[in-house]
mmCIF file with all atom_site columns, C-alpha atoms in Angstrom:
data_model
loop_
_atom_site.group_PDB
_atom_site.id
_atom_site.type_symbol
_atom_site.label_atom_id
_atom_site.label_alt_id
_atom_site.label_comp_id
_atom_site.label_asym_id
_atom_site.label_entity_id
_atom_site.label_seq_id
_atom_site.pdbx_PDB_ins_code
_atom_site.Cartn_x
_atom_site.Cartn_y
_atom_site.Cartn_z
_atom_site.occupancy
_atom_site.B_iso_or_equiv
_atom_site.pdbx_formal_charge
_atom_site.auth_seq_id
_atom_site.auth_comp_id
_atom_site.auth_asym_id
_atom_site.auth_atom_id
_atom_site.pdbx_PDB_model_num
ATOM 1   C CA . UNK A 1 1   ? -7.883  -3.409  -30.365 1.00 44.00 ? 1   UNK A CA 1
ATOM 2   C CA . UNK A 1 2   ? -5.887  -0.943  -28.290 1.00 40.00 ? 2   UNK A CA 1
ATOM 3   C CA . UNK A 1 3   ? -9.065  1.329   -28.021 1.00 46.00 ? 3   UNK A CA 1
ATOM 4   C CA . UNK A 1 4   ? -11.029 -1.713  -26.539 1.00 48.00 ? 4   UNK A CA 1
ATOM 5   C CA . UNK A 1 5   ? -8.242  -2.575  -23.892 1.00 40.00 ? 5   UNK A CA 1
ATOM 6   C CA . UNK A 1 6   ? -8.322  1.474   -23.314 1.00 41.00 ? 6   UNK A CA 1
ATOM 7   C CA . UNK A 1 7   ? -11.785 1.683   -22.918 1.00 38.00 ? 7   UNK A CA 1
ATOM 8   C CA . UNK A 1 8   ? -11.826 -1.629  -20.533 1.00 38.00 ? 8   UNK A CA 1
ATOM 9   C CA . UNK A 1 9   ? -8.644  -0.195  -18.313 1.00 40.00 ? 9   UNK A CA 1
ATOM 10  C CA . UNK A 1 10  ? -10.322 3.502   -18.027 1.00 42.00 ? 10  UNK A CA 1
ATOM 11  C CA . UNK A 1 11  ? -13.803 1.262   -16.902 1.00 45.00 ? 11  UNK A CA 1
ATOM 12  C CA . UNK A 1 12  ? -12.074 -0.494  -14.101 1.00 42.00 ? 12  UNK A CA 1
ATOM 13  C CA . UNK A 1 13  ? -10.037 2.335   -13.384 1.00 43.00 ? 13  UNK A CA 1
ATOM 14  C CA . UNK A 1 14  ? -13.077 4.488   -12.721 1.00 47.00 ? 14  UNK A CA 1
ATOM 15  C CA . UNK A 1 15  ? -15.095 1.299   -11.190 1.00 49.00 ? 15  UNK A CA 1
ATOM 16  C CA . UNK A 1 16  ? -12.098 1.491   -8.435  1.00 46.00 ? 16  UNK A CA 1
ATOM 17  C CA . UNK A 1 17  ? -12.120 5.246   -7.657  1.00 49.00 ? 17  UNK A CA 1
ATOM 18  C CA . UNK A 1 18  ? -15.755 5.051   -6.825  1.00 48.00 ? 18  UNK A CA 1
ATOM 19  C CA . UNK A 1 19  ? -15.445 2.352   -4.727  1.00 49.00 ? 19  UNK A CA 1
ATOM 20  C CA . UNK A 1 20  ? -12.774 3.980   -2.496  1.00 48.00 ? 20  UNK A CA 1
ATOM 21  C CA . UNK A 1 21  ? -15.032 5.337   0.402   1.00 48.00 ? 21  UNK A CA 1
ATOM 22  C CA . UNK A 1 22  ? -14.203 9.184   0.687   1.00 53.00 ? 22  UNK A CA 1
ATOM 23  C CA . UNK A 1 23  ? -16.274 9.794   3.628   1.00 60.00 ? 23  UNK A CA 1
ATOM 24  C CA . UNK A 1 24  ? -14.182 7.057   5.904   1.00 68.00 ? 24  UNK A CA 1
ATOM 25  C CA . UNK A 1 25  ? -11.537 8.680   8.081   1.00 68.00 ? 25  UNK A CA 1
ATOM 26  C CA . UNK A 1 26  ? -7.851  7.193   7.299   1.00 69.00 ? 26  UNK A CA 1
ATOM 27  C CA . UNK A 1 27  ? -6.159  4.762   9.134   1.00 74.00 ? 27  UNK A CA 1
ATOM 28  C CA . UNK A 1 28  ? -4.396  6.458   12.062  1.00 66.00 ? 28  UNK A CA 1
ATOM 29  C CA . UNK A 1 29  ? -0.722  6.596   11.421  1.00 74.00 ? 29  UNK A CA 1
ATOM 30  C CA . UNK A 1 30  ? 1.447   5.753   14.314  1.00 72.00 ? 30  UNK A CA 1
ATOM 31  C CA . UNK A 1 31  ? 5.188   5.506   14.783  1.00 73.00 ? 31  UNK A CA 1
ATOM 32  C CA . UNK A 1 32  ? 6.415   1.790   12.989  1.00 81.00 ? 32  UNK A CA 1
ATOM 33  C CA . UNK A 1 33  ? 6.829   -0.849  14.936  1.00 81.00 ? 33  UNK A CA 1
ATOM 34  C CA . UNK A 1 34  ? 6.955   -3.871  12.547  1.00 85.00 ? 34  UNK A CA 1
ATOM 35  C CA . UNK A 1 35  ? 9.993   -5.083  10.369  1.00 90.00 ? 35  UNK A CA 1
ATOM 36  C CA . UNK A 1 36  ? 8.607   -5.619  7.284   1.00 91.00 ? 36  UNK A CA 1
ATOM 37  C CA . UNK A 1 37  ? 10.017  -6.924  3.647   1.00 92.00 ? 37  UNK A CA 1
ATOM 38  C CA . UNK A 1 38  ? 8.034   -5.207  1.149   1.00 93.00 ? 38  UNK A CA 1
ATOM 39  C CA . UNK A 1 39  ? 8.280   -5.438  -2.943  1.00 95.00 ? 39  UNK A CA 1
ATOM 40  C CA . UNK A 1 40  ? 8.087   -1.856  -3.033  1.00 95.00 ? 40  UNK A CA 1
ATOM 41  C CA . UNK A 1 41  ? 7.342   1.554   -1.107  1.00 96.00 ? 41  UNK A CA 1
ATOM 42  C CA . UNK A 1 42  ? 5.385   4.459   -3.210  1.00 96.00 ? 42  UNK A CA 1
ATOM 43  C CA . UNK A 1 43  ? 4.359   7.520   -1.632  1.00 94.00 ? 43  UNK A CA 1
ATOM 44  C CA . UNK A 1 44  ? 0.667   7.885   -0.274  1.00 92.00 ? 44  UNK A CA 1
ATOM 45  C CA . UNK A 1 45  ? -0.450  10.034  -3.010  1.00 93.00 ? 45  UNK A CA 1
ATOM 46  C CA . UNK A 1 46  ? 0.153   7.332   -5.957  1.00 95.00 ? 46  UNK A CA 1
ATOM 47  C CA . UNK A 1 47  ? -2.298  5.915   -8.185  1.00 94.00 ? 47  UNK A CA 1
ATOM 48  C CA . UNK A 1 48  ? -1.061  2.405   -7.120  1.00 94.00 ? 48  UNK A CA 1
ATOM 49  C CA . UNK A 1 49  ? -1.711  2.885   -3.403  1.00 94.00 ? 49  UNK A CA 1
ATOM 50  C CA . UNK A 1 50  ? -4.669  4.530   -4.058  1.00 93.00 ? 50  UNK A CA 1
ATOM 51  C CA . UNK A 1 51  ? -6.193  1.678   -6.391  1.00 94.00 ? 51  UNK A CA 1
ATOM 52  C CA . UNK A 1 52  ? -4.999  -0.785  -3.764  1.00 93.00 ? 52  UNK A CA 1
ATOM 53  C CA . UNK A 1 53  ? -6.341  1.181   -0.655  1.00 93.00 ? 53  UNK A CA 1
ATOM 54  C CA . UNK A 1 54  ? -9.585  1.466   -2.503  1.00 92.00 ? 54  UNK A CA 1
ATOM 55  C CA . UNK A 1 55  ? -9.673  -2.183  -3.141  1.00 92.00 ? 55  UNK A CA 1
ATOM 56  C CA . UNK A 1 56  ? -9.098  -2.915  0.474   1.00 91.00 ? 56  UNK A CA 1
ATOM 57  C CA . UNK A 1 57  ? -11.585 -0.105  1.451   1.00 91.00 ? 57  UNK A CA 1
ATOM 58  C CA . UNK A 1 58  ? -9.373  2.220   3.099   1.00 90.00 ? 58  UNK A CA 1
ATOM 59  C CA . UNK A 1 59  ? -9.110  6.035   2.743   1.00 91.00 ? 59  UNK A CA 1
ATOM 60  C CA . UNK A 1 60  ? -5.639  6.973   2.441   1.00 91.00 ? 60  UNK A CA 1
ATOM 61  C CA . UNK A 1 61  ? -6.273  10.289  0.649   1.00 87.00 ? 61  UNK A CA 1
ATOM 62  C CA . UNK A 1 62  ? -5.343  12.901  3.244   1.00 88.00 ? 62  UNK A CA 1
ATOM 63  C CA . UNK A 1 63  ? -2.212  10.801  4.145   1.00 89.00 ? 63  UNK A CA 1
ATOM 64  C CA . UNK A 1 64  ? 1.079   11.832  3.075   1.00 90.00 ? 64  UNK A CA 1
ATOM 65  C CA . UNK A 1 65  ? 3.684   8.879   4.525   1.00 92.00 ? 65  UNK A CA 1
ATOM 66  C CA . UNK A 1 66  ? 5.329   6.215   2.626   1.00 95.00 ? 66  UNK A CA 1
ATOM 67  C CA . UNK A 1 67  ? 3.292   2.636   1.694   1.00 94.00 ? 67  UNK A CA 1
ATOM 68  C CA . UNK A 1 68  ? 4.452   -0.426  1.484   1.00 95.00 ? 68  UNK A CA 1
ATOM 69  C CA . UNK A 1 69  ? 3.024   -2.513  -1.004  1.00 95.00 ? 69  UNK A CA 1
ATOM 70  C CA . UNK A 1 70  ? 3.218   -6.416  -0.862  1.00 94.00 ? 70  UNK A CA 1
ATOM 71  C CA . UNK A 1 71  ? 4.697   -6.799  2.858   1.00 93.00 ? 71  UNK A CA 1
ATOM 72  C CA . UNK A 1 72  ? 5.058   -9.742  4.493   1.00 90.00 ? 72  UNK A CA 1
ATOM 73  C CA . UNK A 1 73  ? 6.742   -9.852  8.077   1.00 89.00 ? 73  UNK A CA 1
ATOM 74  C CA . UNK A 1 74  ? 10.648  -10.492 8.681   1.00 86.00 ? 74  UNK A CA 1
ATOM 75  C CA . UNK A 1 75  ? 11.539  -13.263 10.282  1.00 73.00 ? 75  UNK A CA 1
ATOM 76  C CA . UNK A 1 76  ? 15.025  -13.803 8.440   1.00 67.00 ? 76  UNK A CA 1
ATOM 77  C CA . UNK A 1 77  ? 16.395  -10.683 6.579   1.00 62.00 ? 77  UNK A CA 1
ATOM 78  C CA . UNK A 1 78  ? 18.366  -12.324 4.532   1.00 66.00 ? 78  UNK A CA 1
ATOM 79  C CA . UNK A 1 79  ? 15.434  -13.979 3.046   1.00 77.00 ? 79  UNK A CA 1
ATOM 80  C CA . UNK A 1 80  ? 13.872  -10.657 2.023   1.00 84.00 ? 80  UNK A CA 1
ATOM 81  C CA . UNK A 1 81  ? 13.880  -9.910  -1.723  1.00 86.00 ? 81  UNK A CA 1
ATOM 82  C CA . UNK A 1 82  ? 12.578  -6.928  -1.694  1.00 89.00 ? 82  UNK A CA 1
ATOM 83  C CA . UNK A 1 83  ? 12.731  -3.632  0.640   1.00 91.00 ? 83  UNK A CA 1
ATOM 84  C CA . UNK A 1 84  ? 13.571  -3.579  4.284   1.00 92.00 ? 84  UNK A CA 1
ATOM 85  C CA . UNK A 1 85  ? 11.481  -1.155  6.484   1.00 93.00 ? 85  UNK A CA 1
ATOM 86  C CA . UNK A 1 86  ? 9.687   -0.632  9.477   1.00 92.00 ? 86  UNK A CA 1
ATOM 87  C CA . UNK A 1 87  ? 5.923   0.477   8.921   1.00 91.00 ? 87  UNK A CA 1
ATOM 88  C CA . UNK A 1 88  ? 2.849   0.480   11.016  1.00 88.00 ? 88  UNK A CA 1
ATOM 89  C CA . UNK A 1 89  ? 1.762   -2.947  11.411  1.00 84.00 ? 89  UNK A CA 1
ATOM 90  C CA . UNK A 1 90  ? -0.727  -3.417  9.470   1.00 87.00 ? 90  UNK A CA 1
ATOM 91  C CA . UNK A 1 91  ? -4.398  -5.304  9.780   1.00 88.00 ? 91  UNK A CA 1
ATOM 92  C CA . UNK A 1 92  ? -4.333  -8.519  9.192   1.00 88.00 ? 92  UNK A CA 1
ATOM 93  C CA . UNK A 1 93  ? -7.381  -7.962  7.123   1.00 89.00 ? 93  UNK A CA 1
ATOM 94  C CA . UNK A 1 94  ? -5.278  -6.142  4.615   1.00 92.00 ? 94  UNK A CA 1
ATOM 95  C CA . UNK A 1 95  ? -3.440  -9.536  3.791   1.00 91.00 ? 95  UNK A CA 1
ATOM 96  C CA . UNK A 1 96  ? -0.049  -8.130  2.976   1.00 91.00 ? 96  UNK A CA 1
ATOM 97  C CA . UNK A 1 97  ? -0.892  -6.101  0.433   1.00 94.00 ? 97  UNK A CA 1
ATOM 98  C CA . UNK A 1 98  ? -0.318  -2.876  1.901   1.00 94.00 ? 98  UNK A CA 1
ATOM 99  C CA . UNK A 1 99  ? 1.471   -1.186  5.305   1.00 93.00 ? 99  UNK A CA 1
ATOM 100 C CA . UNK A 1 100 ? 1.277   2.154   6.446   1.00 92.00 ? 100 UNK A CA 1
ATOM 101 C CA . UNK A 1 101 ? 4.409   4.633   7.535   1.00 92.00 ? 101 UNK A CA 1
ATOM 102 C CA . UNK A 1 102 ? 7.112   2.420   5.995   1.00 92.00 ? 102 UNK A CA 1
ATOM 103 C CA . UNK A 1 103 ? 10.561  4.045   6.517   1.00 92.00 ? 103 UNK A CA 1
ATOM 104 C CA . UNK A 1 104 ? 13.834  2.394   5.055   1.00 90.00 ? 104 UNK A CA 1
ATOM 105 C CA . UNK A 1 105 ? 15.993  0.388   7.279   1.00 89.00 ? 105 UNK A CA 1
ATOM 106 C CA . UNK A 1 106 ? 19.721  0.134   6.525   1.00 81.00 ? 106 UNK A CA 1
ATOM 107 C CA . UNK A 1 107 ? 22.338  -2.326  8.320   1.00 71.00 ? 107 UNK A CA 1
#
């Protein structure tokens, strides 16, 4: 049972890694301008960030900035059940899956 599962998981990870556009330039990192509520913030070098970037077709391999995952714009701060950050405004086609250069906001 577990060996079949591990083969499936390994196959999915290999496929995703191959789908990451290695020749594509990384997105530009600009000063953060958008307040976001993200489920979590991880390193751009993390496996999770790399997998999501690969699904989006974004090359983040040369970036070394915090990445926000599952982010949405903040309209009312008290409604954020995650981490309040200020990020580069992510492109709409990323669908809120990822935001780049997310810095924590403290009040």
